[in-house]
């Protein structure tokens, strides 16, 4: 069944917790729908494209970082606060700096992951637990641990990723220096080694989401596809891998 523009606009609104697309985005969704109607692409391809373009840097940022740093993904109310755009600008729980607001327009996807990682490493209820694990680790040891937790050798191998090469890149002076510089900007006053390790986690979560590899990528994608159907997280088909 070919998708319509109205359906794709509703899907967009659902995965962004009530935030409707701009006129330009709605026009793009219309063009995407036309491709499904002509048979140029499948409905499944259109949905995957929609999610990649309009959830990877919003809803998936919130889900993946909270899941990693706190062990629990946000529920609908939490996601509405973190992502919901114009739909949560007023009221007692108003948030004018959510991921669909102007504040985050200045950040690309990678920097959104850094920002959320830095905030959660300092401000979440589980911050002390994260610091206990990563606070005293060398950068290279943090790479080994975080890579396995976020992506995992088995998942990387299945996706055709050379794990040794990937880890060597992460441990290179260029990447380490870059993360150290960003850590000094986002976590001033924190232990430099720990701050660098925190941003490494953000870096890996971003790469996992982009490549769609690993359990965090799987879990966030399932949750977004659950939201896509009706704007809720009640679809029993959207299994949470972290509940097992």
PDB file of N, CA, C and O in Angstrom, residues 60-111:
ATOM      1  N   UNK A  60      15.986   9.736  18.882  1.00  0.00           N
ATOM      2  CA  UNK A  60      16.999   8.714  19.140  1.00  0.00           C
ATOM      3  C   UNK A  60      18.122   9.230  20.039  1.00  0.00           C
ATOM      4  O   UNK A  60      18.698   8.464  20.819  1.00  0.00           O
ATOM      5  N   UNK A  61      18.442  10.509  19.933  1.00  0.00           N
ATOM      6  CA  UNK A  61      19.440  11.091  20.839  1.00  0.00           C
ATOM      7  C   UNK A  61      18.975  10.950  22.281  1.00  0.00           C
ATOM      8  O   UNK A  61      19.728  10.504  23.158  1.00  0.00           O
ATOM      9  N   UNK A  62      17.723  11.316  22.532  1.00  0.00           N
ATOM     10  CA  UNK A  62      17.188  11.248  23.891  1.00  0.00           C
ATOM     11  C   UNK A  62      17.132   9.816  24.405  1.00  0.00           C
ATOM     12  O   UNK A  62      17.561   9.521  25.528  1.00  0.00           O
ATOM     13  N   UNK A  63      16.614   8.911  23.582  1.00  0.00           N
ATOM     14  CA  UNK A  63      16.460   7.518  24.023  1.00  0.00           C
ATOM     15  C   UNK A  63      17.818   6.878  24.287  1.00  0.00           C
ATOM     16  O   UNK A  63      18.046   6.274  25.341  1.00  0.00           O
ATOM     17  N   UNK A  64      18.726   6.966  23.325  1.00  0.00           N
ATOM     18  CA  UNK A  64      20.003   6.266  23.440  1.00  0.00           C
ATOM     19  C   UNK A  64      20.847   6.778  24.597  1.00  0.00           C
ATOM     20  O   UNK A  64      21.424   5.987  25.361  1.00  0.00           O
ATOM     21  N   UNK A  65      20.937   8.106  24.764  1.00  0.00           N
ATOM     22  CA  UNK A  65      21.782   8.630  25.834  1.00  0.00           C
ATOM     23  C   UNK A  65      21.192   8.327  27.214  1.00  0.00           C
ATOM     24  O   UNK A  65      21.921   7.943  28.127  1.00  0.00           O
ATOM     25  N   UNK A  66      19.899   8.492  27.357  1.00  0.00           N
ATOM     26  CA  UNK A  66      19.292   8.171  28.652  1.00  0.00           C
ATOM     27  C   UNK A  66      19.426   6.684  28.956  1.00  0.00           C
ATOM     28  O   UNK A  66      19.677   6.284  30.092  1.00  0.00           O
ATOM     29  N   UNK A  67      19.253   5.856  27.939  1.00  0.00           N
ATOM     30  CA  UNK A  67      19.356   4.421  28.155  1.00  0.00           C
ATOM     31  C   UNK A  67      20.772   4.049  28.599  1.00  0.00           C
ATOM     32  O   UNK A  67      20.953   3.231  29.501  1.00  0.00           O
ATOM     33  N   UNK A  68      21.774   4.675  27.979  1.00  0.00           N
ATOM     34  CA  UNK A  68      23.145   4.334  28.355  1.00  0.00           C
ATOM     35  C   UNK A  68      23.509   4.888  29.725  1.00  0.00           C
ATOM     36  O   UNK A  68      24.025   4.162  30.585  1.00  0.00           O
ATOM     37  N   UNK A  69      23.247   6.148  29.947  1.00  0.00           N
ATOM     38  CA  UNK A  69      23.746   6.798  31.161  1.00  0.00           C
ATOM     39  C   UNK A  69      22.883   6.534  32.399  1.00  0.00           C
ATOM     40  O   UNK A  69      23.370   6.673  33.521  1.00  0.00           O
ATOM     41  N   UNK A  70      21.626   6.176  32.202  1.00  0.00           N
ATOM     42  CA  UNK A  70      20.768   5.920  33.373  1.00  0.00           C
ATOM     43  C   UNK A  70      20.254   4.494  33.436  1.00  0.00           C
ATOM     44  O   UNK A  70      19.733   4.078  34.462  1.00  0.00           O
ATOM     45  N   UNK A  71      20.375   3.747  32.337  1.00  0.00           N
ATOM     46  CA  UNK A  71      19.870   2.386  32.300  1.00  0.00           C
ATOM     47  C   UNK A  71      18.389   2.296  31.972  1.00  0.00           C
ATOM     48  O   UNK A  71      17.841   1.200  31.872  1.00  0.00           O
ATOM     49  N   UNK A  72      17.734   3.439  31.802  1.00  0.00           N
ATOM     50  CA  UNK A  72      16.290   3.461  31.531  1.00  0.00           C
ATOM     51  C   UNK A  72      16.008   4.464  30.422  1.00  0.00           C
ATOM     52  O   UNK A  72      16.437   5.621  30.496  1.00  0.00           O
ATOM     53  N   UNK A  73      15.265   4.032  29.413  1.00  0.00           N
ATOM     54  CA  UNK A  73      14.875   4.958  28.348  1.00  0.00           C
ATOM     55  C   UNK A  73      13.717   5.819  28.829  1.00  0.00           C
ATOM     56  O   UNK A  73      12.884   5.375  29.618  1.00  0.00           O
ATOM     57  N   UNK A  74      13.625   7.054  28.366  1.00  0.00           N
ATOM     58  CA  UNK A  74      12.487   7.900  28.751  1.00  0.00           C
ATOM     59  C   UNK A  74      11.169   7.307  28.283  1.00  0.00           C
ATOM     60  O   UNK A  74      11.093   6.689  27.218  1.00  0.00           O
ATOM     61  N   UNK A  75      10.125   7.493  29.085  1.00  0.00           N
ATOM     62  CA  UNK A  75       8.793   7.132  28.662  1.00  0.00           C
ATOM     63  C   UNK A  75       8.212   8.228  27.797  1.00  0.00           C
ATOM     64  O   UNK A  75       8.901   9.184  27.429  1.00  0.00           O
ATOM     65  N   UNK A  76       6.923   8.117  27.489  1.00  0.00           N
ATOM     66  CA  UNK A  76       6.298   9.109  26.609  1.00  0.00           C
ATOM     67  C   UNK A  76       6.372  10.521  27.183  1.00  0.00           C
ATOM     68  O   UNK A  76       6.669  11.476  26.469  1.00  0.00           O
ATOM     69  N   UNK A  77       6.084  10.661  28.483  1.00  0.00           N
ATOM     70  CA  UNK A  77       6.115  11.998  29.088  1.00  0.00           C
ATOM     71  C   UNK A  77       7.527  12.577  29.038  1.00  0.00           C
ATOM     72  O   UNK A  77       7.718  13.764  28.731  1.00  0.00           O
ATOM     73  N   UNK A  78       8.523  11.740  29.344  1.00  0.00           N
ATOM     74  CA  UNK A  78       9.902  12.203  29.296  1.00  0.00           C
ATOM     75  C   UNK A  78      10.323  12.594  27.897  1.00  0.00           C
ATOM     76  O   UNK A  78      10.991  13.618  27.691  1.00  0.00           O
ATOM     77  N   UNK A  79       9.937  11.785  26.912  1.00  0.00           N
ATOM     78  CA  UNK A  79      10.289  12.108  25.535  1.00  0.00           C
ATOM     79  C   UNK A  79       9.586  13.369  25.066  1.00  0.00           C
ATOM     80  O   UNK A  79      10.159  14.166  24.323  1.00  0.00           O
ATOM     81  N   UNK A  80       8.345  13.553  25.489  1.00  0.00           N
ATOM     82  CA  UNK A  80       7.627  14.769  25.097  1.00  0.00           C
ATOM     83  C   UNK A  80       8.352  15.996  25.640  1.00  0.00           C
ATOM     84  O   UNK A  80       8.456  17.022  24.963  1.00  0.00           O
ATOM     85  N   UNK A  81       8.881  15.902  26.853  1.00  0.00           N
ATOM     86  CA  UNK A  81       9.628  17.016  27.443  1.00  0.00           C
ATOM     87  C   UNK A  81      10.939  17.248  26.698  1.00  0.00           C
ATOM     88  O   UNK A  81      11.329  18.389  26.447  1.00  0.00           O
ATOM     89  N   UNK A  82      11.616  16.167  26.329  1.00  0.00           N
ATOM     90  CA  UNK A  82      12.943  16.268  25.715  1.00  0.00           C
ATOM     91  C   UNK A  82      12.897  16.551  24.220  1.00  0.00           C
ATOM     92  O   UNK A  82      13.847  17.108  23.669  1.00  0.00           O
ATOM     93  N   UNK A  83      11.799  16.175  23.570  1.00  0.00           N
ATOM     94  CA  UNK A  83      11.744  16.194  22.119  1.00  0.00           C
ATOM     95  C   UNK A  83      10.587  17.027  21.567  1.00  0.00           C
ATOM     96  O   UNK A  83      10.681  17.574  20.478  1.00  0.00           O
ATOM     97  N   UNK A  84       9.508  17.183  22.313  1.00  0.00           N
ATOM     98  CA  UNK A  84       8.209  17.561  21.788  1.00  0.00           C
ATOM     99  C   UNK A  84       8.022  18.878  21.102  1.00  0.00           C
ATOM    100  O   UNK A  84       6.915  19.173  20.667  1.00  0.00           O
ATOM    101  N   UNK A  85       9.027  19.700  20.959  1.00  0.00           N
ATOM    102  CA  UNK A  85       8.906  20.920  20.175  1.00  0.00           C
ATOM    103  C   UNK A  85       7.796  21.837  20.637  1.00  0.00           C
ATOM    104  O   UNK A  85       7.594  22.059  21.827  1.00  0.00           O
ATOM    105  N   UNK A  86       7.057  22.364  19.680  1.00  0.00           N
ATOM    106  CA  UNK A  86       6.013  23.348  19.987  1.00  0.00           C
ATOM    107  C   UNK A  86       4.919  22.790  20.873  1.00  0.00           C
ATOM    108  O   UNK A  86       4.151  23.545  21.464  1.00  0.00           O
ATOM    109  N   UNK A  87       4.834  21.461  20.964  1.00  0.00           N
ATOM    110  CA  UNK A  87       3.753  20.855  21.744  1.00  0.00           C
ATOM    111  C   UNK A  87       3.995  20.955  23.245  1.00  0.00           C
ATOM    112  O   UNK A  87       3.121  20.628  24.025  1.00  0.00           O
ATOM    113  N   UNK A  88       5.158  21.397  23.681  1.00  0.00           N
ATOM    114  CA  UNK A  88       5.392  21.495  25.129  1.00  0.00           C
ATOM    115  C   UNK A  88       6.034  22.837  25.508  1.00  0.00           C
ATOM    116  O   UNK A  88       6.907  22.908  26.352  1.00  0.00           O
ATOM    117  N   UNK A  89       5.555  23.884  24.879  1.00  0.00           N
ATOM    118  CA  UNK A  89       6.113  25.209  25.133  1.00  0.00           C
ATOM    119  C   UNK A  89       5.464  25.919  26.321  1.00  0.00           C
ATOM    120  O   UNK A  89       5.968  26.922  26.787  1.00  0.00           O
ATOM    121  N   UNK A  90       4.322  25.425  26.758  1.00  0.00           N
ATOM    122  CA  UNK A  90       3.622  26.074  27.867  1.00  0.00           C
ATOM    123  C   UNK A  90       3.263  25.046  28.927  1.00  0.00           C
ATOM    124  O   UNK A  90       3.365  23.843  28.708  1.00  0.00           O
ATOM    125  N   UNK A  91       2.843  25.548  30.093  1.00  0.00           N
ATOM    126  CA  UNK A  91       2.425  24.656  31.166  1.00  0.00           C
ATOM    127  C   UNK A  91       3.510  24.456  32.195  1.00  0.00           C
ATOM    128  O   UNK A  91       4.647  24.927  32.047  1.00  0.00           O
ATOM    129  N   UNK A  92       3.188  23.714  33.266  1.00  0.00           N
ATOM    130  CA  UNK A  92       4.131  23.548  34.385  1.00  0.00           C
ATOM    131  C   UNK A  92       5.400  22.795  34.011  1.00  0.00           C
ATOM    132  O   UNK A  92       6.417  22.932  34.673  1.00  0.00           O
ATOM    133  N   UNK A  93       5.352  21.965  32.952  1.00  0.00           N
ATOM    134  CA  UNK A  93       6.538  21.212  32.539  1.00  0.00           C
ATOM    135  C   UNK A  93       7.064  21.709  31.191  1.00  0.00           C
ATOM    136  O   UNK A  93       7.635  20.945  30.419  1.00  0.00           O
ATOM    137  N   UNK A  94       6.879  22.990  30.926  1.00  0.00           N
ATOM    138  CA  UNK A  94       7.318  23.550  29.644  1.00  0.00           C
ATOM    139  C   UNK A  94       8.828  23.421  29.479  1.00  0.00           C
ATOM    140  O   UNK A  94       9.594  23.559  30.437  1.00  0.00           O
ATOM    141  N   UNK A  95       9.256  23.148  28.272  1.00  0.00           N
ATOM    142  CA  UNK A  95      10.676  23.052  27.953  1.00  0.00           C
ATOM    143  C   UNK A  95      10.908  23.784  26.637  1.00  0.00           C
ATOM    144  O   UNK A  95      10.499  23.310  25.575  1.00  0.00           O
ATOM    145  N   UNK A  96      11.542  24.933  26.709  1.00  0.00           N
ATOM    146  CA  UNK A  96      11.773  25.738  25.505  1.00  0.00           C
ATOM    147  C   UNK A  96      13.139  25.464  24.879  1.00  0.00           C
ATOM    148  O   UNK A  96      13.545  26.148  23.939  1.00  0.00           O
ATOM    149  N   UNK A  97      13.855  24.463  25.398  1.00  0.00           N
ATOM    150  CA  UNK A  97      15.147  24.086  24.815  1.00  0.00           C
ATOM    151  C   UNK A  97      15.182  22.587  24.546  1.00  0.00           C
ATOM    152  O   UNK A  97      16.173  21.920  24.815  1.00  0.00           O
ATOM    153  N   UNK A  98      14.060  22.044  24.049  1.00  0.00           N
ATOM    154  CA  UNK A  98      14.065  20.626  23.692  1.00  0.00           C
ATOM    155  C   UNK A  98      14.718  20.429  22.330  1.00  0.00           C
ATOM    156  O   UNK A  98      15.115  21.388  21.670  1.00  0.00           O
ATOM    157  N   UNK A  99      14.819  19.188  21.900  1.00  0.00           N
ATOM    158  CA  UNK A  99      15.575  18.872  20.694  1.00  0.00           C
ATOM    159  C   UNK A  99      14.942  19.376  19.400  1.00  0.00           C
ATOM    160  O   UNK A  99      15.586  19.336  18.350  1.00  0.00           O
ATOM    161  N   UNK A 100      13.705  19.836  19.457  1.00  0.00           N
ATOM    162  CA  UNK A 100      13.070  20.422  18.281  1.00  0.00           C
ATOM    163  C   UNK A 100      12.958  21.935  18.386  1.00  0.00           C
ATOM    164  O   UNK A 100      12.234  22.564  17.599  1.00  0.00           O
ATOM    165  N   UNK A 101      13.658  22.536  19.340  1.00  0.00           N
ATOM    166  CA  UNK A 101      13.617  23.986  19.518  1.00  0.00           C
ATOM    167  C   UNK A 101      14.853  24.644  18.900  1.00  0.00           C
ATOM    168  O   UNK A 101      15.836  23.974  18.555  1.00  0.00           O
ATOM    169  N   UNK A 102      14.796  25.958  18.822  1.00  0.00           N
ATOM    170  CA  UNK A 102      15.872  26.727  18.189  1.00  0.00           C
ATOM    171  C   UNK A 102      17.218  26.498  18.880  1.00  0.00           C
ATOM    172  O   UNK A 102      18.270  26.540  18.225  1.00  0.00           O
ATOM    173  N   UNK A 103      17.197  26.258  20.187  1.00  0.00           N
ATOM    174  CA  UNK A 103      18.452  26.073  20.921  1.00  0.00           C
ATOM    175  C   UNK A 103      19.293  24.963  20.296  1.00  0.00           C
ATOM    176  O   UNK A 103      20.519  25.098  20.148  1.00  0.00           O
ATOM    177  N   UNK A 104      18.649  23.858  19.929  1.00  0.00           N
ATOM    178  CA  UNK A 104      19.398  22.727  19.381  1.00  0.00           C
ATOM    179  C   UNK A 104      19.601  22.813  17.873  1.00  0.00           C
ATOM    180  O   UNK A 104      20.307  21.984  17.297  1.00  0.00           O
ATOM    181  N   UNK A 105      19.003  23.801  17.226  1.00  0.00           N
ATOM    182  CA  UNK A 105      19.193  23.956  15.781  1.00  0.00           C
ATOM    183  C   UNK A 105      20.657  24.233  15.446  1.00  0.00           C
ATOM    184  O   UNK A 105      21.121  23.930  14.343  1.00  0.00           O
ATOM    185  N   UNK A 106      21.395  24.779  16.416  1.00  0.00           N
ATOM    186  CA  UNK A 106      22.806  25.091  16.188  1.00  0.00           C
ATOM    187  C   UNK A 106      23.698  23.856  16.256  1.00  0.00           C
ATOM    188  O   UNK A 106      24.864  23.912  15.871  1.00  0.00           O
ATOM    189  N   UNK A 107      23.153  22.732  16.748  1.00  0.00           N
ATOM    190  CA  UNK A 107      23.953  21.520  16.925  1.00  0.00           C
ATOM    191  C   UNK A 107      23.621  20.490  15.848  1.00  0.00           C
ATOM    192  O   UNK A 107      22.456  20.212  15.598  1.00  0.00           O
ATOM    193  N   UNK A 108      24.647  19.901  15.246  1.00  0.00           N
ATOM    194  CA  UNK A 108      24.390  18.750  14.390  1.00  0.00           C
ATOM    195  C   UNK A 108      24.164  17.514  15.264  1.00  0.00           C
ATOM    196  O   UNK A 108      24.218  17.596  16.493  1.00  0.00           O
ATOM    197  N   UNK A 109      23.911  16.379  14.636  1.00  0.00           N
ATOM    198  CA  UNK A 109      23.582  15.171  15.405  1.00  0.00           C
ATOM    199  C   UNK A 109      24.702  14.795  16.374  1.00  0.00           C
ATOM    200  O   UNK A 109      24.457  14.475  17.542  1.00  0.00           O
ATOM    201  N   UNK A 110      25.927  14.815  15.910  1.00  0.00           N
ATOM    202  CA  UNK A 110      27.060  14.441  16.755  1.00  0.00           C
ATOM    203  C   UNK A 110      27.121  15.322  17.996  1.00  0.00           C
ATOM    204  O   UNK A 110      27.279  14.823  19.124  1.00  0.00           O
ATOM    205  N   UNK A 111      26.968  16.620  17.824  1.00  0.00           N
ATOM    206  CA  UNK A 111      27.066  17.529  18.959  1.00  0.00           C
ATOM    207  C   UNK A 111      25.874  17.428  19.898  1.00  0.00           C
ATOM    208  O   UNK A 111      25.993  17.720  21.090  1.00  0.00           O
TER     209      UNK A 111
END
